[in-house]
Coordinates of C-alpha atoms in Angstrom, one line a residue:
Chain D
X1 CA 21.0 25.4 -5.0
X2 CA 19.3 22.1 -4.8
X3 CA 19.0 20.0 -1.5
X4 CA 19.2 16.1 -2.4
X5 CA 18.9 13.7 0.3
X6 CA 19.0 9.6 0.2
X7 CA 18.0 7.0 2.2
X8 CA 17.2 3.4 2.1
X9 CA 13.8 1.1 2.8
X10 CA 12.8 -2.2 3.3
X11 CA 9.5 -3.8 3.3
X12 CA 9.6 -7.4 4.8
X13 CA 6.7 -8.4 1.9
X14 CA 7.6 -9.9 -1.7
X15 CA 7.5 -7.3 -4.7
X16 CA 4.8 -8.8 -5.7
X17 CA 2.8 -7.2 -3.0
X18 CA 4.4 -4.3 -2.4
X19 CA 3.4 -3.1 -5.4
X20 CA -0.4 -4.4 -5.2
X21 CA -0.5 -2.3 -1.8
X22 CA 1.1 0.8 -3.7
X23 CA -2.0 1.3 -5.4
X24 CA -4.2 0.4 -2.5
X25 CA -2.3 2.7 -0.1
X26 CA -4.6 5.3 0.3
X27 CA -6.8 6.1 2.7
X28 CA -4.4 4.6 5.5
X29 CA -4.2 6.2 9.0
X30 CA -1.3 7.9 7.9
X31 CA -2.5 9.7 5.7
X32 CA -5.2 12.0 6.8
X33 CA -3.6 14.8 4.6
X34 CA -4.1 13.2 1.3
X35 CA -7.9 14.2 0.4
X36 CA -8.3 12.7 -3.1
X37 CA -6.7 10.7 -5.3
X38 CA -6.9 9.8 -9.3
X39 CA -5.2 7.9 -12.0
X40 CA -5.0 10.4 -14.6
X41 CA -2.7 8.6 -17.6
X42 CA -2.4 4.6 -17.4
X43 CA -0.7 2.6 -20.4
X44 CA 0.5 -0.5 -20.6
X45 CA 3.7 -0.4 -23.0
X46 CA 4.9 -2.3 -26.5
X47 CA 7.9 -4.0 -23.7
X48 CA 4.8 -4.9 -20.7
X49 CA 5.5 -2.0 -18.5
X50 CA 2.5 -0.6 -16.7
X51 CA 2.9 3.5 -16.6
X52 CA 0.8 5.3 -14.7
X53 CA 0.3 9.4 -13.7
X54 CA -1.3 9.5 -10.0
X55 CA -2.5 13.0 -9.0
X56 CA -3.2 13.4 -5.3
X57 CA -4.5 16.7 -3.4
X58 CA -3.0 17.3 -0.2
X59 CA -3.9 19.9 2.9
X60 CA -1.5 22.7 3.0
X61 CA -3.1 24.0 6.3
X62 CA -1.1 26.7 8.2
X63 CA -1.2 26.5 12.3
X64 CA -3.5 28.5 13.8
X65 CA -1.4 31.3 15.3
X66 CA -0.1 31.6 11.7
X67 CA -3.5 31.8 9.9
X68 CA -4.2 35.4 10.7
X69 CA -0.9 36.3 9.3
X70 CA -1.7 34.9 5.6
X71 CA -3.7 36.1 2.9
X72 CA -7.5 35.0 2.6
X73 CA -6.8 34.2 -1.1
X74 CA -4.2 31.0 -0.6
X75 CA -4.7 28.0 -1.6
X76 CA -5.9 25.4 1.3
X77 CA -5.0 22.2 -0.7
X78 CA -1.7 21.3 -3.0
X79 CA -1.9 19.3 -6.2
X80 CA 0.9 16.5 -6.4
X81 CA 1.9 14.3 -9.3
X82 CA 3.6 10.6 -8.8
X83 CA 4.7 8.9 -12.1
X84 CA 5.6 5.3 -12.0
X85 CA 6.7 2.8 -14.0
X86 CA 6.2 -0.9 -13.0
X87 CA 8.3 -4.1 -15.0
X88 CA 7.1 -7.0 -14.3
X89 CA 9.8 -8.9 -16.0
X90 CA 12.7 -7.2 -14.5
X91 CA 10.7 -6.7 -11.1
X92 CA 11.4 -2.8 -10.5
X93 CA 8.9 -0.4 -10.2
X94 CA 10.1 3.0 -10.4
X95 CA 8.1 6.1 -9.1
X96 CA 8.8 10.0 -9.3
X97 CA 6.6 12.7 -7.5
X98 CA 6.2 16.0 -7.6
X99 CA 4.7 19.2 -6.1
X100 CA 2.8 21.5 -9.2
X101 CA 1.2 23.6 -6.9
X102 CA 3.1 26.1 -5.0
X103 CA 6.4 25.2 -6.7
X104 CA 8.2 28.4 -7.1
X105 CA 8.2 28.8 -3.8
X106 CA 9.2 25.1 -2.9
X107 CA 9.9 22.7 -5.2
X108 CA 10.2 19.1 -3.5
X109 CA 10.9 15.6 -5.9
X110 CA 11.0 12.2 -4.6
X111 CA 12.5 9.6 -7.0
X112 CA 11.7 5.8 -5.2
X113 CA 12.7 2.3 -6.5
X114 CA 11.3 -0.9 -5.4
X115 CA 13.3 -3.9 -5.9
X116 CA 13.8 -7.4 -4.7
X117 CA 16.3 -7.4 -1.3
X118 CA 19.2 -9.3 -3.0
X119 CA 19.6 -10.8 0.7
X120 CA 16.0 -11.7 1.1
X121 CA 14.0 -12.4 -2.0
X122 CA 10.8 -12.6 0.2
X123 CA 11.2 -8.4 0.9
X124 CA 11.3 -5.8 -1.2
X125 CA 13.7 -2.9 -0.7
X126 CA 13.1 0.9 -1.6
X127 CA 15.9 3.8 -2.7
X128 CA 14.3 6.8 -1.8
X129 CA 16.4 10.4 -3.0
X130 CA 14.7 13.6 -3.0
X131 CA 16.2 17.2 -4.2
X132 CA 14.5 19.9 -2.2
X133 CA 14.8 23.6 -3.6
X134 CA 13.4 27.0 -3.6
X135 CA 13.5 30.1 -5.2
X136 CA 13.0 32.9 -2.9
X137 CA 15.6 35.2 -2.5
X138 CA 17.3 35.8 0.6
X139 CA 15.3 32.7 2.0
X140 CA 15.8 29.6 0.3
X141 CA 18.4 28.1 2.3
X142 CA 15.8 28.3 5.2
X143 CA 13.0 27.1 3.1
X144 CA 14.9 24.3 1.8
X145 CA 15.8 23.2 5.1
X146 CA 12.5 23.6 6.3
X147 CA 11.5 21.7 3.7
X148 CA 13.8 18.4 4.2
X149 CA 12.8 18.4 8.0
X150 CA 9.1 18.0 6.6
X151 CA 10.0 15.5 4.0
X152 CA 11.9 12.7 6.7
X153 CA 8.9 12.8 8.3
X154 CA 6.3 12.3 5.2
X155 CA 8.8 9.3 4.5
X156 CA 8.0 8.0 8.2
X157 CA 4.1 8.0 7.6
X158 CA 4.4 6.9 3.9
X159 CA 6.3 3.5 5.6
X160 CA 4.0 3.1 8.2
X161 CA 1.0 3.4 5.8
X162 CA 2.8 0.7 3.9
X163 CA 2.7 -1.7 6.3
X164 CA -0.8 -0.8 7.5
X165 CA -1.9 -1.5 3.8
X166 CA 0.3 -4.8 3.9
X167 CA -0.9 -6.2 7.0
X168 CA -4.5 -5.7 5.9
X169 CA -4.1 -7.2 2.8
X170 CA -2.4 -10.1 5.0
X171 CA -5.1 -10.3 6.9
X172 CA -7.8 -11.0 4.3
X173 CA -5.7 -13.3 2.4
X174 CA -3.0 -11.7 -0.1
X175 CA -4.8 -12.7 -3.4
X176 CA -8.0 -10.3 -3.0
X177 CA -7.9 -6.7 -3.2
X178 CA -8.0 -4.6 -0.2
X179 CA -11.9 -3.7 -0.2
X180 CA -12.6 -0.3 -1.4
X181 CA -14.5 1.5 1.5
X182 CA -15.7 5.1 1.6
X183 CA -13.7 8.4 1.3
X184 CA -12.5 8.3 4.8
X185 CA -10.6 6.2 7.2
X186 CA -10.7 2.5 6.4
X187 CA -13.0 0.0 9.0
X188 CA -10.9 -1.4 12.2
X189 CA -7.9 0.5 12.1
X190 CA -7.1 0.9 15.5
X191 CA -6.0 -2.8 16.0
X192 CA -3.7 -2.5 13.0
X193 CA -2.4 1.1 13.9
X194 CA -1.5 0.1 17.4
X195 CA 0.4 -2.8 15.7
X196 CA 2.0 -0.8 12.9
X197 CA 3.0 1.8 16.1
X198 CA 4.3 -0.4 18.6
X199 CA 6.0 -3.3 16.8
X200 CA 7.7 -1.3 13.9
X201 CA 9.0 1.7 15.7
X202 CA 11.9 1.0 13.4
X203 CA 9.6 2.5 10.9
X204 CA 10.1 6.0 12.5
X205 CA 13.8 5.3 12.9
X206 CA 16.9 4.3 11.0
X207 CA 18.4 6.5 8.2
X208 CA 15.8 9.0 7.8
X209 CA 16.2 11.0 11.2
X210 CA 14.7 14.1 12.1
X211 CA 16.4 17.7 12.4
X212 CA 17.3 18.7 16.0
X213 CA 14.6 21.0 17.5
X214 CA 17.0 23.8 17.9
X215 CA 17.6 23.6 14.2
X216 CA 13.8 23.3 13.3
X217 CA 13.1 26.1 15.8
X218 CA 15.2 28.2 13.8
X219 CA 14.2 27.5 11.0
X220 CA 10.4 28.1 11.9
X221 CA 11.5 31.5 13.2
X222 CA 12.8 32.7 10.3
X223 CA 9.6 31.3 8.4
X224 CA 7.5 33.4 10.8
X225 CA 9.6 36.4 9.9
X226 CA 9.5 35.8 6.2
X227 CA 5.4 35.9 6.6
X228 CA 6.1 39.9 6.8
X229 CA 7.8 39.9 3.5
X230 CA 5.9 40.3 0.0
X231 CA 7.4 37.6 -1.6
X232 CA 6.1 34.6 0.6
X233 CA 2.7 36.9 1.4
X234 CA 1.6 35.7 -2.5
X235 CA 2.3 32.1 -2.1
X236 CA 3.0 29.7 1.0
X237 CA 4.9 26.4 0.4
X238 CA 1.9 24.1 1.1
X239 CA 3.7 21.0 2.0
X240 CA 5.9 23.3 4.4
X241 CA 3.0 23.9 6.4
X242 CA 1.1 21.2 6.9
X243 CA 4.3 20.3 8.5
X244 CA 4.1 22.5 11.5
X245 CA 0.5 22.4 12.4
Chain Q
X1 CA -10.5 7.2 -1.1
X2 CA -12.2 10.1 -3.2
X3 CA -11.7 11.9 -6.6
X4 CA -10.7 15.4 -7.2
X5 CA -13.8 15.2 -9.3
X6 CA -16.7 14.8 -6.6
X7 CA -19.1 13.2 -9.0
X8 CA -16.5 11.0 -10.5
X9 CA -15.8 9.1 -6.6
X10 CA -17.8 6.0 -7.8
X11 CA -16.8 6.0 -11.3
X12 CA -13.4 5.6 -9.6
X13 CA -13.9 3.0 -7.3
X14 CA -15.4 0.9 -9.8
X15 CA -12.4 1.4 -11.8
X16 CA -10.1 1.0 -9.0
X17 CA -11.4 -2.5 -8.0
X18 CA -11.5 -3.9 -11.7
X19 CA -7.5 -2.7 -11.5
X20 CA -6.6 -3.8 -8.5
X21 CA -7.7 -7.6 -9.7
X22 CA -6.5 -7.2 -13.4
X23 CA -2.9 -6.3 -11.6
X24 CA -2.5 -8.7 -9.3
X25 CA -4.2 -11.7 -11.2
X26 CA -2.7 -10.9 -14.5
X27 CA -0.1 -8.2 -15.0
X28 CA 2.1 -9.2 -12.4
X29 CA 2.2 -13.0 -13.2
X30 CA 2.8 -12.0 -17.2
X31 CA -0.8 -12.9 -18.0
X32 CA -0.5 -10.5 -21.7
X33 CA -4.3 -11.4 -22.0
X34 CA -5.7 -7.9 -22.3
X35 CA -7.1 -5.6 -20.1
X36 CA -10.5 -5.9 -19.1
X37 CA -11.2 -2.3 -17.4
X38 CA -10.9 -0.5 -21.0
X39 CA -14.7 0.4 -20.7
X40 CA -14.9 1.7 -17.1
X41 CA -10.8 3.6 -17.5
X42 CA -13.1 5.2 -20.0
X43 CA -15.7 6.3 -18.0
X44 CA -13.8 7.2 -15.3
X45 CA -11.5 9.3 -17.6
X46 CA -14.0 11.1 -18.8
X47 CA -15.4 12.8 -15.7
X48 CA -12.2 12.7 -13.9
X49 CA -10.5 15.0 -17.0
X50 CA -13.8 17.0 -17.2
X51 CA -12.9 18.0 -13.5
X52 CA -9.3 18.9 -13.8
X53 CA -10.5 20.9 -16.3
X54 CA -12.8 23.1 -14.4
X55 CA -10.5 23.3 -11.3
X56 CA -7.6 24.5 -13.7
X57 CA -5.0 21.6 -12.5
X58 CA -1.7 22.6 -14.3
X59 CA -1.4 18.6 -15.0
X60 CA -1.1 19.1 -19.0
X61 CA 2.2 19.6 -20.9
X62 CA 4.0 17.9 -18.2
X63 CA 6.3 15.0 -19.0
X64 CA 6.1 11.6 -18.1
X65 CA 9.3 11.2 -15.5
X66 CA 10.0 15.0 -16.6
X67 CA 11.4 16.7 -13.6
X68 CA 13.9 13.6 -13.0
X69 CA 15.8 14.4 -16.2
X70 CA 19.9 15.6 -15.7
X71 CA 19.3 15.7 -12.2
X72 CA 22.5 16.2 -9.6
X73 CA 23.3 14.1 -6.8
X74 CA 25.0 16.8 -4.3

Protein backbone atom coordinates (compact mmCIF):
# COMPACT_ATOMS: atom_id res chain seq x y z
CA UNK A 1 0.00 0.00 0.00
CA UNK A 2 1.41 3.28 -1.23
CA UNK A 3 0.49 6.80 0.30
CA UNK A 4 0.42 9.51 -2.60
CA UNK A 5 -0.26 12.95 -1.74
CA UNK A 6 -0.49 16.35 -4.06
CA UNK A 7 -0.39 19.67 -3.63
CA UNK A 8 0.28 22.86 -5.51
CA UNK A 9 3.18 25.82 -5.32
CA UNK A 10 3.83 29.02 -6.46
CA UNK A 11 6.89 31.11 -6.59
CA UNK A 12 6.16 34.81 -7.37
CA UNK A 13 9.73 34.84 -9.50
CA UNK A 14 10.09 34.03 -13.43
CA UNK A 15 11.24 30.36 -14.31
CA UNK A 16 14.05 31.69 -15.22
CA UNK A 17 15.09 32.13 -11.69
CA UNK A 18 13.54 29.68 -10.07
CA UNK A 19 15.56 27.39 -11.46
CA UNK A 20 19.02 29.35 -11.08
CA UNK A 21 18.06 29.37 -7.16
CA UNK A 22 17.33 25.51 -7.42
CA UNK A 23 20.79 24.89 -7.73
CA UNK A 24 21.87 27.56 -5.27
CA UNK A 25 19.38 26.49 -2.56
CA UNK A 26 21.54 25.02 -0.31
CA UNK A 27 22.77 26.03 2.60
CA UNK A 28 19.56 28.25 3.41
CA UNK A 29 18.29 28.64 7.00
CA UNK A 30 15.95 26.03 6.31
CA UNK A 31 17.88 23.65 5.82
CA UNK A 32 20.20 22.90 8.71
CA UNK A 33 19.48 19.10 8.11
CA UNK A 34 21.00 18.85 4.72
CA UNK A 35 24.98 18.38 5.55
CA UNK A 36 26.41 17.89 2.04
CA UNK A 37 25.55 18.12 -1.26
CA UNK A 38 27.01 16.92 -4.82
CA UNK A 39 26.25 16.70 -8.41
CA UNK A 40 27.08 13.30 -9.22
CA UNK A 41 25.83 12.72 -13.15
CA UNK A 42 25.28 16.13 -15.31
CA UNK A 43 24.67 15.95 -19.18
CA UNK A 44 23.49 18.14 -21.43
CA UNK A 45 21.25 16.08 -24.07
CA UNK A 46 21.22 15.73 -28.17
CA UNK A 47 17.41 17.87 -27.65
CA UNK A 48 19.28 20.84 -24.97
CA UNK A 49 17.98 19.37 -21.79
CA UNK A 50 20.21 19.79 -18.85
CA UNK A 51 20.03 16.30 -16.57
CA UNK A 52 21.39 16.20 -13.54
CA UNK A 53 21.67 13.47 -10.39
CA UNK A 54 21.99 15.58 -7.00
CA UNK A 55 22.90 13.44 -4.00
CA UNK A 56 22.35 15.14 -0.59
CA UNK A 57 23.08 13.66 3.04
CA UNK A 58 20.68 14.40 5.54
CA UNK A 59 20.61 14.04 9.60
CA UNK A 60 18.40 11.25 10.66
CA UNK A 61 18.86 12.15 14.43
CA UNK A 62 16.41 10.39 16.85
CA UNK A 63 15.20 12.70 20.02
CA UNK A 64 16.88 12.34 22.90
CA UNK A 65 14.53 10.26 25.11
CA UNK A 66 14.49 7.86 22.09
CA UNK A 67 18.38 7.57 21.63
CA UNK A 68 18.91 5.14 24.42
CA UNK A 69 16.22 2.96 23.02
CA UNK A 70 18.23 2.39 19.54
CA UNK A 71 20.99 0.47 18.51
CA UNK A 72 24.66 2.06 18.65
CA UNK A 73 25.21 0.72 15.11
CA UNK A 74 22.51 3.04 13.05
CA UNK A 75 23.20 5.12 10.73
CA UNK A 76 23.21 9.06 11.89
CA UNK A 77 22.90 10.55 8.33
CA UNK A 78 20.55 9.39 5.14
CA UNK A 79 21.67 9.46 1.52
CA UNK A 80 19.04 11.11 -0.85
CA UNK A 81 18.96 11.20 -4.64
CA UNK A 82 17.07 14.15 -6.69
CA UNK A 83 17.07 13.70 -10.48
CA UNK A 84 16.00 16.56 -12.66
CA UNK A 85 15.50 17.37 -15.88
CA UNK A 86 15.54 21.09 -17.09
CA UNK A 87 14.11 22.28 -20.86
CA UNK A 88 14.89 25.33 -21.60
CA UNK A 89 12.85 25.49 -24.73
CA UNK A 90 9.62 24.19 -23.40
CA UNK A 91 10.40 25.92 -19.91
CA UNK A 92 9.70 22.78 -17.47
CA UNK A 93 12.03 21.49 -15.23
CA UNK A 94 11.14 18.27 -13.85
CA UNK A 95 12.68 16.85 -10.59
CA UNK A 96 12.29 13.29 -8.77
CA UNK A 97 13.84 12.51 -5.27
CA UNK A 98 14.40 9.76 -3.40
CA UNK A 99 15.50 8.17 -0.13
CA UNK A 100 18.33 5.06 -0.86
CA UNK A 101 19.15 4.81 2.60
CA UNK A 102 16.86 3.35 5.01
CA UNK A 103 14.31 2.43 2.29
CA UNK A 104 12.86 -0.79 3.28
CA UNK A 105 11.78 0.57 6.13
CA UNK A 106 10.40 3.86 4.51
CA UNK A 107 10.39 4.56 1.25
CA UNK A 108 9.36 8.40 0.47
CA UNK A 109 9.35 9.93 -3.53
CA UNK A 110 8.68 13.38 -4.35
CA UNK A 111 8.05 14.04 -8.06
CA UNK A 112 7.99 18.28 -8.63
CA UNK A 113 7.34 20.33 -11.76
CA UNK A 114 8.15 23.83 -12.29
CA UNK A 115 6.34 25.61 -14.92
CA UNK A 116 5.32 29.11 -15.98
CA UNK A 117 1.87 30.28 -13.96
CA UNK A 118 -0.36 30.39 -17.09
CA UNK A 119 -2.10 33.42 -15.04
CA UNK A 120 1.20 35.16 -14.37
CA UNK A 121 4.08 34.63 -16.67
CA UNK A 122 6.29 36.53 -14.23
CA UNK A 123 5.86 33.28 -11.44
CA UNK A 124 6.63 30.10 -11.69
CA UNK A 125 4.27 27.36 -10.32
CA UNK A 126 5.26 23.84 -8.80
CA UNK A 127 3.11 20.35 -8.77
CA UNK A 128 4.45 18.65 -6.02
CA UNK A 129 3.00 14.58 -5.51
CA UNK A 130 4.73 12.31 -3.30
CA UNK A 131 3.87 8.27 -2.64
CA UNK A 132 5.00 7.39 0.85
CA UNK A 133 5.31 3.58 1.67
CA UNK A 134 6.74 1.05 3.95
CA UNK A 135 7.29 -2.38 4.35
CA UNK A 136 7.15 -3.44 7.84
CA UNK A 137 4.65 -5.69 8.73
CA UNK A 138 2.02 -4.94 11.12
CA UNK A 139 3.28 -1.30 11.00
CA UNK A 140 3.25 0.33 7.90
CA UNK A 141 0.13 2.05 7.95
CA UNK A 142 1.54 3.94 11.05
CA UNK A 143 4.84 4.44 9.47
CA UNK A 144 3.41 5.70 6.33
CA UNK A 145 1.45 8.17 8.14
CA UNK A 146 4.15 9.14 10.12
CA UNK A 147 5.85 9.61 7.27
CA UNK A 148 3.35 12.15 5.29
CA UNK A 149 3.06 14.25 8.51
CA UNK A 150 7.03 14.68 8.22
CA UNK A 151 6.91 15.23 4.50
CA UNK A 152 4.11 18.54 4.59
CA UNK A 153 6.37 19.92 6.74
CA UNK A 154 9.93 19.26 4.66
CA UNK A 155 7.62 20.95 1.83
CA UNK A 156 7.10 24.11 4.24
CA UNK A 157 10.97 24.53 4.74
CA UNK A 158 11.91 23.58 1.18
CA UNK A 159 9.43 26.87 0.16
CA UNK A 160 10.71 29.04 2.55
CA UNK A 161 14.33 28.15 1.60
CA UNK A 162 13.20 29.06 -1.87
CA UNK A 163 12.32 32.37 -1.25
CA UNK A 164 15.26 32.95 1.13
CA UNK A 165 17.52 31.94 -1.94
CA UNK A 166 15.30 34.18 -4.27
CA UNK A 167 15.28 37.20 -2.25
CA UNK A 168 19.05 36.98 -1.92
CA UNK A 169 19.68 36.61 -5.30
CA UNK A 170 17.25 39.77 -5.58
CA UNK A 171 19.16 41.52 -3.53
CA UNK A 172 22.50 41.28 -5.27
CA UNK A 173 21.04 41.80 -8.55
CA UNK A 174 19.47 38.64 -10.38
CA UNK A 175 22.25 38.16 -13.08
CA UNK A 176 25.16 37.12 -10.62
CA UNK A 177 25.26 34.00 -8.83
CA UNK A 178 24.52 33.71 -5.25
CA UNK A 179 28.14 33.87 -3.77
CA UNK A 180 29.34 30.56 -2.65
CA UNK A 181 30.24 30.96 1.13
CA UNK A 182 31.53 28.29 3.52
CA UNK A 183 29.90 24.89 4.55
CA UNK A 184 27.54 26.54 6.97
CA UNK A 185 24.90 29.08 7.28
CA UNK A 186 25.04 31.82 4.60
CA UNK A 187 26.33 35.70 5.89
CA UNK A 188 23.21 38.01 7.17
CA UNK A 189 20.43 35.72 7.28
CA UNK A 190 18.56 36.93 10.03
CA UNK A 191 17.25 40.08 8.10
CA UNK A 192 16.11 37.76 5.25
CA UNK A 193 14.71 34.95 7.60
CA UNK A 194 12.62 37.37 9.59
CA UNK A 195 11.30 38.49 6.20
CA UNK A 196 10.82 35.08 4.60
CA UNK A 197 8.95 34.30 8.41
CA UNK A 198 6.73 37.17 8.82
CA UNK A 199 5.67 38.30 5.38
CA UNK A 200 5.08 34.79 3.65
CA UNK A 201 3.36 32.92 6.44
CA UNK A 202 1.43 31.64 3.47
CA UNK A 203 4.45 29.61 2.91
CA UNK A 204 3.58 27.40 6.00
CA UNK A 205 -0.01 27.39 4.96
CA UNK A 206 -2.34 26.63 2.08
CA UNK A 207 -2.75 23.06 0.66
CA UNK A 208 -0.07 21.29 2.44
CA UNK A 209 -1.48 21.30 6.18
CA UNK A 210 -0.24 19.55 8.99
CA UNK A 211 -1.82 16.32 10.71
CA UNK A 212 -3.85 17.10 13.85
CA UNK A 213 -1.70 16.56 17.05
CA UNK A 214 -4.02 13.90 18.27
CA UNK A 215 -3.28 12.09 15.13
CA UNK A 216 0.51 12.65 15.24
CA UNK A 217 0.51 11.77 18.89
CA UNK A 218 -0.73 8.51 17.92
CA UNK A 219 1.12 7.84 15.58
CA UNK A 220 4.42 8.67 17.68
CA UNK A 221 3.12 6.23 20.26
CA UNK A 222 2.85 3.55 18.26
CA UNK A 223 6.46 4.36 16.78
CA UNK A 224 7.72 4.30 20.42
CA UNK A 225 6.20 0.93 20.85
CA UNK A 226 7.54 -0.44 17.53
CA UNK A 227 11.18 0.58 19.00
CA UNK A 228 10.68 -2.81 21.15
CA UNK A 229 10.13 -4.91 18.14
CA UNK A 230 13.16 -6.55 16.09
CA UNK A 231 12.12 -5.51 12.91
CA UNK A 232 12.52 -1.55 13.35
CA UNK A 233 15.58 -2.34 16.14
CA UNK A 234 17.80 -3.12 12.62
CA UNK A 235 16.91 -0.02 10.75
CA UNK A 236 15.05 3.42 11.75
CA UNK A 237 13.38 5.43 8.94
CA UNK A 238 15.85 8.35 9.01
CA UNK A 239 13.72 10.97 7.62
CA UNK A 240 10.97 9.87 10.22
CA UNK A 241 13.07 11.01 12.87
CA UNK A 242 14.55 13.90 12.25
CA UNK A 243 10.97 14.78 12.15
CA UNK A 244 10.30 14.52 15.87
CA UNK A 245 13.32 15.86 17.41
CA UNK B 1 27.60 23.97 1.17
CA UNK B 2 30.03 20.84 1.55
CA UNK B 3 30.79 17.55 -0.22
CA UNK B 4 30.20 14.14 0.90
CA UNK B 5 33.79 13.85 -0.03
CA UNK B 6 35.56 16.15 2.58
CA UNK B 7 38.55 16.87 0.45
CA UNK B 8 36.57 17.36 -2.57
CA UNK B 9 34.50 20.75 -0.73
CA UNK B 10 36.71 23.19 -2.94
CA UNK B 11 36.87 21.22 -5.97
CA UNK B 12 33.10 21.58 -5.71
CA UNK B 13 32.68 25.06 -5.15
CA UNK B 14 34.90 25.93 -7.91
CA UNK B 15 32.70 23.78 -9.96
CA UNK B 16 29.63 25.07 -8.66
CA UNK B 17 30.33 28.74 -9.37
CA UNK B 18 31.60 28.03 -13.12
CA UNK B 19 27.84 26.27 -13.33
CA UNK B 20 26.00 28.60 -11.79
CA UNK B 21 27.23 31.33 -14.51
CA UNK B 22 27.32 28.92 -17.55
CA UNK B 23 23.41 28.28 -16.50
CA UNK B 24 22.15 31.39 -16.14
CA UNK B 25 24.23 33.25 -18.88
CA UNK B 26 24.02 30.58 -21.48
CA UNK B 27 21.81 27.55 -21.02
CA UNK B 28 18.86 29.22 -20.06
CA UNK B 29 18.84 31.98 -22.82
CA UNK B 30 19.65 28.96 -25.58
CA UNK B 31 23.29 30.02 -25.79
CA UNK B 32 24.35 26.13 -27.46
CA UNK B 33 28.00 27.51 -27.27
CA UNK B 34 29.53 24.73 -25.21
CA UNK B 35 30.18 24.28 -21.82
CA UNK B 36 33.11 25.79 -20.37
CA UNK B 37 33.28 23.81 -16.85
CA UNK B 38 34.34 20.38 -18.68
CA UNK B 39 37.78 20.63 -17.02
CA UNK B 40 36.86 21.42 -13.38
CA UNK B 41 33.19 18.76 -13.72
CA UNK B 42 36.28 16.63 -14.30
CA UNK B 43 38.09 17.22 -11.41
CA UNK B 44 35.42 17.50 -9.24
CA UNK B 45 34.09 14.09 -10.48
CA UNK B 46 36.92 12.55 -9.82
CA UNK B 47 37.37 12.95 -6.05
CA UNK B 48 33.72 13.28 -5.49
CA UNK B 49 33.26 9.38 -7.14
CA UNK B 50 36.47 8.38 -5.32
CA UNK B 51 34.43 9.19 -2.07
CA UNK B 52 31.20 7.52 -2.74
CA UNK B 53 33.27 4.84 -3.32
CA UNK B 54 34.81 4.45 0.01
CA UNK B 55 31.68 5.41 1.90
CA UNK B 56 29.81 2.55 -0.05
CA UNK B 57 26.79 5.02 -1.33
CA UNK B 58 24.33 2.50 -3.11
CA UNK B 59 24.10 5.48 -5.97
CA UNK B 60 25.26 2.98 -8.93
CA UNK B 61 22.75 0.85 -10.94
CA UNK B 62 20.11 3.27 -10.23
CA UNK B 63 18.14 4.76 -13.08
CA UNK B 64 17.82 8.07 -14.15
CA UNK B 65 13.94 9.04 -13.12
CA UNK B 66 13.77 5.22 -12.14
CA UNK B 67 11.52 4.97 -9.11
CA UNK B 68 8.83 7.30 -11.07
CA UNK B 69 8.13 4.60 -13.59
CA UNK B 70 4.22 3.02 -13.59
CA UNK B 71 3.58 4.87 -10.65
CA UNK B 72 -0.28 5.00 -9.12
CA UNK B 73 -2.02 8.06 -8.23
CA UNK B 74 -4.40 6.73 -5.23
Amino acid sequence: MVKYFCCAGLLKNTWDQVCVAYWQRYPNPYSNHVLTEDIVFREVTPTNCLISRRLLTKTSRAPRWMERYLPKHMASSAYIIEDSIVDPQKRTMTTLTWNISHARLMSVEERCEYRINPENGSWTEIKREAWISSNVYGLSRAIQEFGLARFKTSVTKTMKGFEYVLAKMQALGYDKPVPVTGGHLCEDTSQLKWWVDHKRPELGSGACSSLPAHVTLSILYLCIISVFTRDLREEWPSVALSAIK
Amino acid sequence: MNSVGEACTDLKREYDQCFNRWFAEKFLKGDRSGDPCTETFRRYQRCVQKAIKEKDIPVDGVDFMGPNKDKPES
